Amino acid sequence: MGGPCFEIIEEDNKGEPGTKKYRSKRGPSCTDNFLIRSFSFRHPVLGEEKEWYSVEQCYQALKFTDKKSVEIILNTKPFAKESSVGYGNRVWRIGQKLNSMRRHWEKVRVEIMYHVNRAKYAQHSDLRQELLSTENLILYGGPSTHNWSVWNGLIQMHIRKCIRAGENLSGNLLYGNKLLEELMLPLPKLKELGLPFVYPLPT
């Protein structure tokens, strides 16, 4: 799930007049779940807000319901001069080895990833501006599992829309099917551009 999203740029297809083609370029680092940038987020097992060093670290901790597993991830801090990708992969690997995963995780993991990303942006104005710099471009995640290539882009685009609308990112949260419906609004455009995804889009 690491690495920045790609910006999808539409262009006229000179080989077939009247049609479009697209190319991609690497998006800004703010769209990377592995990016090392600390923010606060409440973990229900700990009962209070804690400082997290990346979206990926926080997301992995939220998979678990026992305090020991959560604290193992919470206390896994970046090494001196460790890269975002190195740290992100390290906490991801830890998250694959621990037990006590919360029930029905597959049904809520997209919602959790959305809320954690939203908290990161709420606490960093420079990251909000960086996301807005992508204007109205389609964002599509890098290669990943479980359709995260699609979900990561959809999450970033929805948060971008909220920032542009002047919403308070710390409030007005969406949950469940309502959130998924909102996130999936750009899917017809992805289909038009020929971007790969499985439909119905599994979480």
PDB file of C-alpha atoms in Angstrom:
ATOM      1  CA  MET A   1       0.000   0.000   0.000  1.00  0.00           C
ATOM      2  CA  GLY A   2       3.020   2.269  -0.053  1.00  0.00           C
ATOM      3  CA  GLY A   3       4.231   4.779  -2.599  1.00  0.00           C
ATOM      4  CA  PRO A   4       2.585   7.924  -3.939  1.00  0.00           C
ATOM      5  CA  CYS A   5      -0.454   7.758  -6.167  1.00  0.00           C
ATOM      6  CA  PHE A   6      -0.102   8.432  -9.872  1.00  0.00           C
ATOM      7  CA  GLU A   7      -1.674  11.457 -11.528  1.00  0.00           C
ATOM      8  CA  ILE A   8      -3.625  10.376 -14.606  1.00  0.00           C
ATOM      9  CA  ILE A   9      -3.400  12.965 -17.384  1.00  0.00           C
ATOM     10  CA  GLU A  10      -5.814  12.904 -20.323  1.00  0.00           C
ATOM     11  CA  GLU A  11      -4.563  13.892 -23.768  1.00  0.00           C
ATOM     12  CA  ASP A  12      -5.969  13.993 -27.268  1.00  0.00           C
ATOM     13  CA  ASN A  13      -5.159  10.812 -29.140  1.00  0.00           C
ATOM     14  CA  LYS A  14      -3.514  12.093 -32.316  1.00  0.00           C
ATOM     15  CA  GLY A  15      -3.559   8.605 -33.792  1.00  0.00           C
ATOM     16  CA  GLU A  16      -7.339   8.415 -33.441  1.00  0.00           C
ATOM     17  CA  PRO A  17      -8.876  11.893 -33.789  1.00  0.00           C
ATOM     18  CA  GLY A  18     -11.809  12.511 -31.481  1.00  0.00           C
ATOM     19  CA  THR A  19     -10.581  10.045 -28.876  1.00  0.00           C
ATOM     20  CA  LYS A  20      -8.547  10.434 -25.709  1.00  0.00           C
ATOM     21  CA  LYS A  21      -5.571   8.642 -24.285  1.00  0.00           C
ATOM     22  CA  TYR A  22      -3.930   8.961 -20.910  1.00  0.00           C
ATOM     23  CA  ARG A  23      -0.483   8.969 -19.400  1.00  0.00           C
ATOM     24  CA  SER A  24       0.559   8.846 -15.791  1.00  0.00           C
ATOM     25  CA  LYS A  25       3.128  10.625 -13.708  1.00  0.00           C
ATOM     26  CA  ARG A  26       4.184  10.188 -10.114  1.00  0.00           C
ATOM     27  CA  GLY A  27       1.999  12.180  -7.740  1.00  0.00           C
ATOM     28  CA  PRO A  28       3.047  14.157  -4.660  1.00  0.00           C
ATOM     29  CA  SER A  29       4.420  12.471  -1.561  1.00  0.00           C
ATOM     30  CA  CYS A  30       1.366  13.477   0.483  1.00  0.00           C
ATOM     31  CA  THR A  31      -0.561  10.682  -1.275  1.00  0.00           C
ATOM     32  CA  ASP A  32       1.837   8.050   0.075  1.00  0.00           C
ATOM     33  CA  ASN A  33       0.528   6.085   3.061  1.00  0.00           C
ATOM     34  CA  PHE A  34       4.146   5.279   3.960  1.00  0.00           C
ATOM     35  CA  LEU A  35       5.145   8.959   4.211  1.00  0.00           C
ATOM     36  CA  ILE A  36       6.747   9.686   7.580  1.00  0.00           C
ATOM     37  CA  ARG A  37       4.767  12.600   9.004  1.00  0.00           C
ATOM     38  CA  SER A  38       3.537  12.482  12.580  1.00  0.00           C
ATOM     39  CA  PHE A  39      -0.067  13.137  13.550  1.00  0.00           C
ATOM     40  CA  SER A  40      -2.452  12.268  16.381  1.00  0.00           C
ATOM     41  CA  PHE A  41      -5.218   9.699  16.176  1.00  0.00           C
ATOM     42  CA  ARG A  42      -7.321   7.950  18.792  1.00  0.00           C
ATOM     43  CA  HIS A  43      -7.030   4.179  19.054  1.00  0.00           C
ATOM     44  CA  PRO A  44     -10.116   2.602  20.727  1.00  0.00           C
ATOM     45  CA  VAL A  45      -8.014  -0.009  22.540  1.00  0.00           C
ATOM     46  CA  LEU A  46      -5.785   2.657  24.096  1.00  0.00           C
ATOM     47  CA  GLY A  47      -8.723   4.970  24.780  1.00  0.00           C
ATOM     48  CA  GLU A  48      -6.869   8.150  23.888  1.00  0.00           C
ATOM     49  CA  GLU A  49      -5.093   9.932  21.077  1.00  0.00           C
ATOM     50  CA  LYS A  50      -1.529   8.862  20.379  1.00  0.00           C
ATOM     51  CA  GLU A  51       1.165  10.142  18.059  1.00  0.00           C
ATOM     52  CA  TRP A  52       1.687   8.090  14.910  1.00  0.00           C
ATOM     53  CA  TYR A  53       4.556   8.460  12.479  1.00  0.00           C
ATOM     54  CA  SER A  54       2.742   7.465   9.295  1.00  0.00           C
ATOM     55  CA  VAL A  55      -0.675   6.514   8.004  1.00  0.00           C
ATOM     56  CA  GLU A  56       0.571   2.960   7.531  1.00  0.00           C
ATOM     57  CA  GLN A  57       1.713   2.637  11.146  1.00  0.00           C
ATOM     58  CA  CYS A  58      -1.620   3.888  12.469  1.00  0.00           C
ATOM     59  CA  TYR A  59      -3.598   1.735  10.031  1.00  0.00           C
ATOM     60  CA  GLN A  60      -1.719  -1.422  11.004  1.00  0.00           C
ATOM     61  CA  ALA A  61      -2.309  -0.736  14.717  1.00  0.00           C
ATOM     62  CA  LEU A  62      -6.032  -0.256  14.128  1.00  0.00           C
ATOM     63  CA  LYS A  63      -6.288  -3.820  12.813  1.00  0.00           C
ATOM     64  CA  PHE A  64      -5.865  -5.240  16.304  1.00  0.00           C
ATOM     65  CA  THR A  65      -7.959  -5.452  19.447  1.00  0.00           C
ATOM     66  CA  ASP A  66      -5.420  -6.490  22.080  1.00  0.00           C
ATOM     67  CA  LYS A  67      -3.326  -3.863  23.809  1.00  0.00           C
ATOM     68  CA  LYS A  68      -0.045  -5.752  23.455  1.00  0.00           C
ATOM     69  CA  SER A  69      -0.257  -5.917  19.648  1.00  0.00           C
ATOM     70  CA  VAL A  70      -1.312  -2.269  19.400  1.00  0.00           C
ATOM     71  CA  GLU A  71       1.558  -1.132  21.614  1.00  0.00           C
ATOM     72  CA  ILE A  72       4.101  -3.145  19.621  1.00  0.00           C
ATOM     73  CA  ILE A  73       3.163  -1.164  16.525  1.00  0.00           C
ATOM     74  CA  LEU A  74       2.801   2.122  18.424  1.00  0.00           C
ATOM     75  CA  ASN A  75       6.322   1.744  19.821  1.00  0.00           C
ATOM     76  CA  THR A  76       7.830   0.917  16.430  1.00  0.00           C
ATOM     77  CA  LYS A  77       9.384   4.258  15.583  1.00  0.00           C
ATOM     78  CA  PRO A  78      11.427   5.231  12.516  1.00  0.00           C
ATOM     79  CA  PHE A  79      15.146   4.658  12.793  1.00  0.00           C
ATOM     80  CA  ALA A  80      17.445   7.634  12.333  1.00  0.00           C
ATOM     81  CA  LYS A  81      17.539   8.498   8.615  1.00  0.00           C
ATOM     82  CA  GLU A  82      15.171   5.605   7.786  1.00  0.00           C
ATOM     83  CA  SER A  83      13.286   6.224   4.551  1.00  0.00           C
ATOM     84  CA  SER A  84       9.507   6.364   4.418  1.00  0.00           C
ATOM     85  CA  VAL A  85       9.403   3.235   2.273  1.00  0.00           C
ATOM     86  CA  GLY A  86      11.742   1.385   4.647  1.00  0.00           C
ATOM     87  CA  TYR A  87       9.709   2.325   7.701  1.00  0.00           C
ATOM     88  CA  GLY A  88       6.407   1.667   5.967  1.00  0.00           C
ATOM     89  CA  ASN A  89       7.444  -1.817   4.922  1.00  0.00           C
ATOM     90  CA  ARG A  90       8.735  -2.520   8.408  1.00  0.00           C
ATOM     91  CA  VAL A  91       5.464  -1.683  10.166  1.00  0.00           C
ATOM     92  CA  TRP A  92       3.529  -3.489   7.419  1.00  0.00           C
ATOM     93  CA  ARG A  93       5.540  -6.683   8.074  1.00  0.00           C
ATOM     94  CA  ILE A  94       4.918  -6.405  11.815  1.00  0.00           C
ATOM     95  CA  GLY A  95       1.212  -6.081  11.138  1.00  0.00           C
ATOM     96  CA  GLN A  96       1.210  -9.365   9.225  1.00  0.00           C
ATOM     97  CA  LYS A  97       2.656 -11.295  12.176  1.00  0.00           C
ATOM     98  CA  LEU A  98       0.462 -10.200  15.081  1.00  0.00           C
ATOM     99  CA  ASN A  99      -2.727 -11.848  16.314  1.00  0.00           C
ATOM    100  CA  SER A 100      -6.140 -10.632  17.536  1.00  0.00           C
ATOM    101  CA  MET A 101      -7.237  -8.913  14.341  1.00  0.00           C
ATOM    102  CA  ARG A 102     -10.561  -7.170  14.837  1.00  0.00           C
ATOM    103  CA  ARG A 103     -13.674  -8.935  13.577  1.00  0.00           C
ATOM    104  CA  HIS A 104     -14.996  -7.956  10.158  1.00  0.00           C
ATOM    105  CA  TRP A 105     -11.788  -6.066   9.388  1.00  0.00           C
ATOM    106  CA  GLU A 106     -12.336  -6.497   5.654  1.00  0.00           C
ATOM    107  CA  LYS A 107     -15.622  -4.582   5.929  1.00  0.00           C
ATOM    108  CA  VAL A 108     -14.129  -1.553   7.668  1.00  0.00           C
ATOM    109  CA  ARG A 109     -10.524  -1.307   6.428  1.00  0.00           C
ATOM    110  CA  VAL A 110     -11.283   1.202   3.662  1.00  0.00           C
ATOM    111  CA  GLU A 111     -13.225   3.345   6.125  1.00  0.00           C
ATOM    112  CA  ILE A 112     -10.308   3.178   8.588  1.00  0.00           C
ATOM    113  CA  MET A 113      -7.774   4.109   5.928  1.00  0.00           C
ATOM    114  CA  TYR A 114      -9.935   7.057   4.905  1.00  0.00           C
ATOM    115  CA  HIS A 115     -10.283   8.375   8.459  1.00  0.00           C
ATOM    116  CA  VAL A 116      -6.575   8.013   9.204  1.00  0.00           C
ATOM    117  CA  ASN A 117      -5.645   9.852   6.015  1.00  0.00           C
ATOM    118  CA  ARG A 118      -8.152  12.557   6.820  1.00  0.00           C
ATOM    119  CA  ALA A 119      -6.561  13.056  10.266  1.00  0.00           C
ATOM    120  CA  LYS A 120      -3.123  13.390   8.693  1.00  0.00           C
ATOM    121  CA  TYR A 121      -4.307  16.102   6.332  1.00  0.00           C
ATOM    122  CA  ALA A 122      -6.284  17.885   9.059  1.00  0.00           C
ATOM    123  CA  GLN A 123      -3.063  18.387  11.032  1.00  0.00           C
ATOM    124  CA  HIS A 124      -0.736  19.462   8.200  1.00  0.00           C
ATOM    125  CA  SER A 125      -1.598  22.496   6.075  1.00  0.00           C
ATOM    126  CA  ASP A 126       1.356  21.930   3.744  1.00  0.00           C
ATOM    127  CA  LEU A 127       0.074  18.455   2.884  1.00  0.00           C
ATOM    128  CA  ARG A 128      -3.368  19.888   2.159  1.00  0.00           C
ATOM    129  CA  GLN A 129      -1.831  22.373  -0.259  1.00  0.00           C
ATOM    130  CA  GLU A 130       0.219  19.615  -1.854  1.00  0.00           C
ATOM    131  CA  LEU A 131      -2.906  17.538  -2.432  1.00  0.00           C
ATOM    132  CA  LEU A 132      -4.741  20.529  -3.889  1.00  0.00           C
ATOM    133  CA  SER A 133      -1.860  20.956  -6.354  1.00  0.00           C
ATOM    134  CA  THR A 134      -3.147  17.841  -8.161  1.00  0.00           C
ATOM    135  CA  GLU A 135      -6.141  19.988  -9.214  1.00  0.00           C
ATOM    136  CA  ASN A 136      -8.860  17.752 -10.704  1.00  0.00           C
ATOM    137  CA  LEU A 137      -6.619  14.969 -11.964  1.00  0.00           C
ATOM    138  CA  ILE A 138      -7.615  11.360 -11.420  1.00  0.00           C
ATOM    139  CA  LEU A 139      -5.388   9.786  -8.759  1.00  0.00           C
ATOM    140  CA  TYR A 140      -4.599   6.087  -8.948  1.00  0.00           C
ATOM    141  CA  GLY A 141      -2.473   4.178  -6.450  1.00  0.00           C
ATOM    142  CA  GLY A 142       0.611   2.189  -7.292  1.00  0.00           C
ATOM    143  CA  PRO A 143       0.628  -1.611  -7.546  1.00  0.00           C
ATOM    144  CA  SER A 144      -0.859  -3.188  -4.432  1.00  0.00           C
ATOM    145  CA  THR A 145      -3.132  -5.918  -3.107  1.00  0.00           C
ATOM    146  CA  HIS A 146      -6.869  -6.047  -2.366  1.00  0.00           C
ATOM    147  CA  ASN A 147      -7.741  -3.319  -4.885  1.00  0.00           C
ATOM    148  CA  TRP A 148      -5.764  -0.751  -2.871  1.00  0.00           C
ATOM    149  CA  SER A 149      -4.492   0.771  -6.109  1.00  0.00           C
ATOM    150  CA  VAL A 150      -8.038   1.988  -6.670  1.00  0.00           C
ATOM    151  CA  TRP A 151      -9.041   2.693  -3.082  1.00  0.00           C
ATOM    152  CA  ASN A 152      -5.950   4.767  -2.305  1.00  0.00           C
ATOM    153  CA  GLY A 153      -6.661   7.040  -5.251  1.00  0.00           C
ATOM    154  CA  LEU A 154     -10.363   7.313  -4.421  1.00  0.00           C
ATOM    155  CA  ILE A 155      -9.553   8.223  -0.806  1.00  0.00           C
ATOM    156  CA  GLN A 156      -7.123  10.953  -1.856  1.00  0.00           C
ATOM    157  CA  MET A 157      -9.575  12.411  -4.383  1.00  0.00           C
ATOM    158  CA  HIS A 158     -12.418  12.532  -1.867  1.00  0.00           C
ATOM    159  CA  ILE A 159     -10.273  14.264   0.758  1.00  0.00           C
ATOM    160  CA  ARG A 160      -9.108  16.711  -1.932  1.00  0.00           C
ATOM    161  CA  LYS A 161     -12.747  17.520  -2.678  1.00  0.00           C
ATOM    162  CA  CYS A 162     -13.431  18.090   1.032  1.00  0.00           C
ATOM    163  CA  ILE A 163     -10.433  20.406   1.378  1.00  0.00           C
ATOM    164  CA  ARG A 164     -11.506  22.388  -1.672  1.00  0.00           C
ATOM    165  CA  ALA A 165     -15.013  22.733  -0.201  1.00  0.00           C
ATOM    166  CA  GLY A 166     -13.550  24.162   3.002  1.00  0.00           C
ATOM    167  CA  GLU A 167     -14.742  21.297   5.186  1.00  0.00           C
ATOM    168  CA  ASN A 168     -13.376  20.765   8.667  1.00  0.00           C
ATOM    169  CA  LEU A 169     -11.427  17.537   8.174  1.00  0.00           C
ATOM    170  CA  SER A 170     -11.632  16.765  11.885  1.00  0.00           C
ATOM    171  CA  GLY A 171     -15.424  16.585  11.717  1.00  0.00           C
ATOM    172  CA  ASN A 172     -18.255  15.742   9.314  1.00  0.00           C
ATOM    173  CA  LEU A 173     -17.020  12.164   9.034  1.00  0.00           C
ATOM    174  CA  LEU A 174     -18.769   9.642   6.832  1.00  0.00           C
ATOM    175  CA  TYR A 175     -19.088   5.951   7.685  1.00  0.00           C
ATOM    176  CA  GLY A 176     -20.195   2.650   6.188  1.00  0.00           C
ATOM    177  CA  ASN A 177     -22.062   2.462   2.905  1.00  0.00           C
ATOM    178  CA  LYS A 178     -22.507   6.219   2.698  1.00  0.00           C
ATOM    179  CA  LEU A 179     -18.736   6.696   2.684  1.00  0.00           C
ATOM    180  CA  LEU A 180     -18.178   3.917   0.142  1.00  0.00           C
ATOM    181  CA  GLU A 181     -20.824   5.396  -2.161  1.00  0.00           C
ATOM    182  CA  GLU A 182     -19.117   8.787  -1.987  1.00  0.00           C
ATOM    183  CA  LEU A 183     -15.669   7.313  -2.587  1.00  0.00           C
ATOM    184  CA  MET A 184     -16.833   5.364  -5.641  1.00  0.00           C
ATOM    185  CA  LEU A 185     -18.336   8.322  -7.507  1.00  0.00           C
ATOM    186  CA  PRO A 186     -15.246   8.660  -9.791  1.00  0.00           C
ATOM    187  CA  LEU A 187     -15.373   4.987 -10.872  1.00  0.00           C
ATOM    188  CA  PRO A 188     -17.103   5.689 -14.232  1.00  0.00           C
ATOM    189  CA  LYS A 189     -14.190   7.966 -15.134  1.00  0.00           C
ATOM    190  CA  LEU A 190     -11.673   5.269 -14.229  1.00  0.00           C
ATOM    191  CA  LYS A 191     -13.589   2.861 -16.450  1.00  0.00           C
ATOM    192  CA  GLU A 192     -13.652   5.385 -19.300  1.00  0.00           C
ATOM    193  CA  LEU A 193      -9.881   5.788 -19.067  1.00  0.00           C
ATOM    194  CA  GLY A 194      -9.382   2.028 -19.062  1.00  0.00           C
ATOM    195  CA  LEU A 195      -7.806   1.925 -15.622  1.00  0.00           C
ATOM    196  CA  PRO A 196      -7.973  -1.601 -14.186  1.00  0.00           C
ATOM    197  CA  PHE A 197     -10.244  -2.392 -11.288  1.00  0.00           C
ATOM    198  CA  VAL A 198     -12.566  -5.201 -10.258  1.00  0.00           C
ATOM    199  CA  TYR A 199     -16.273  -4.350 -10.110  1.00  0.00           C
ATOM    200  CA  PRO A 200     -18.179  -4.586  -7.850  1.00  0.00           C
ATOM    201  CA  LEU A 201     -15.248  -3.033  -6.059  1.00  0.00           C
ATOM    202  CA  PRO A 202     -14.345  -5.279  -3.111  1.00  0.00           C
ATOM    203  CA  THR A 203     -13.114  -3.662   0.060  1.00  0.00           C
TER     204      THR A 203
END
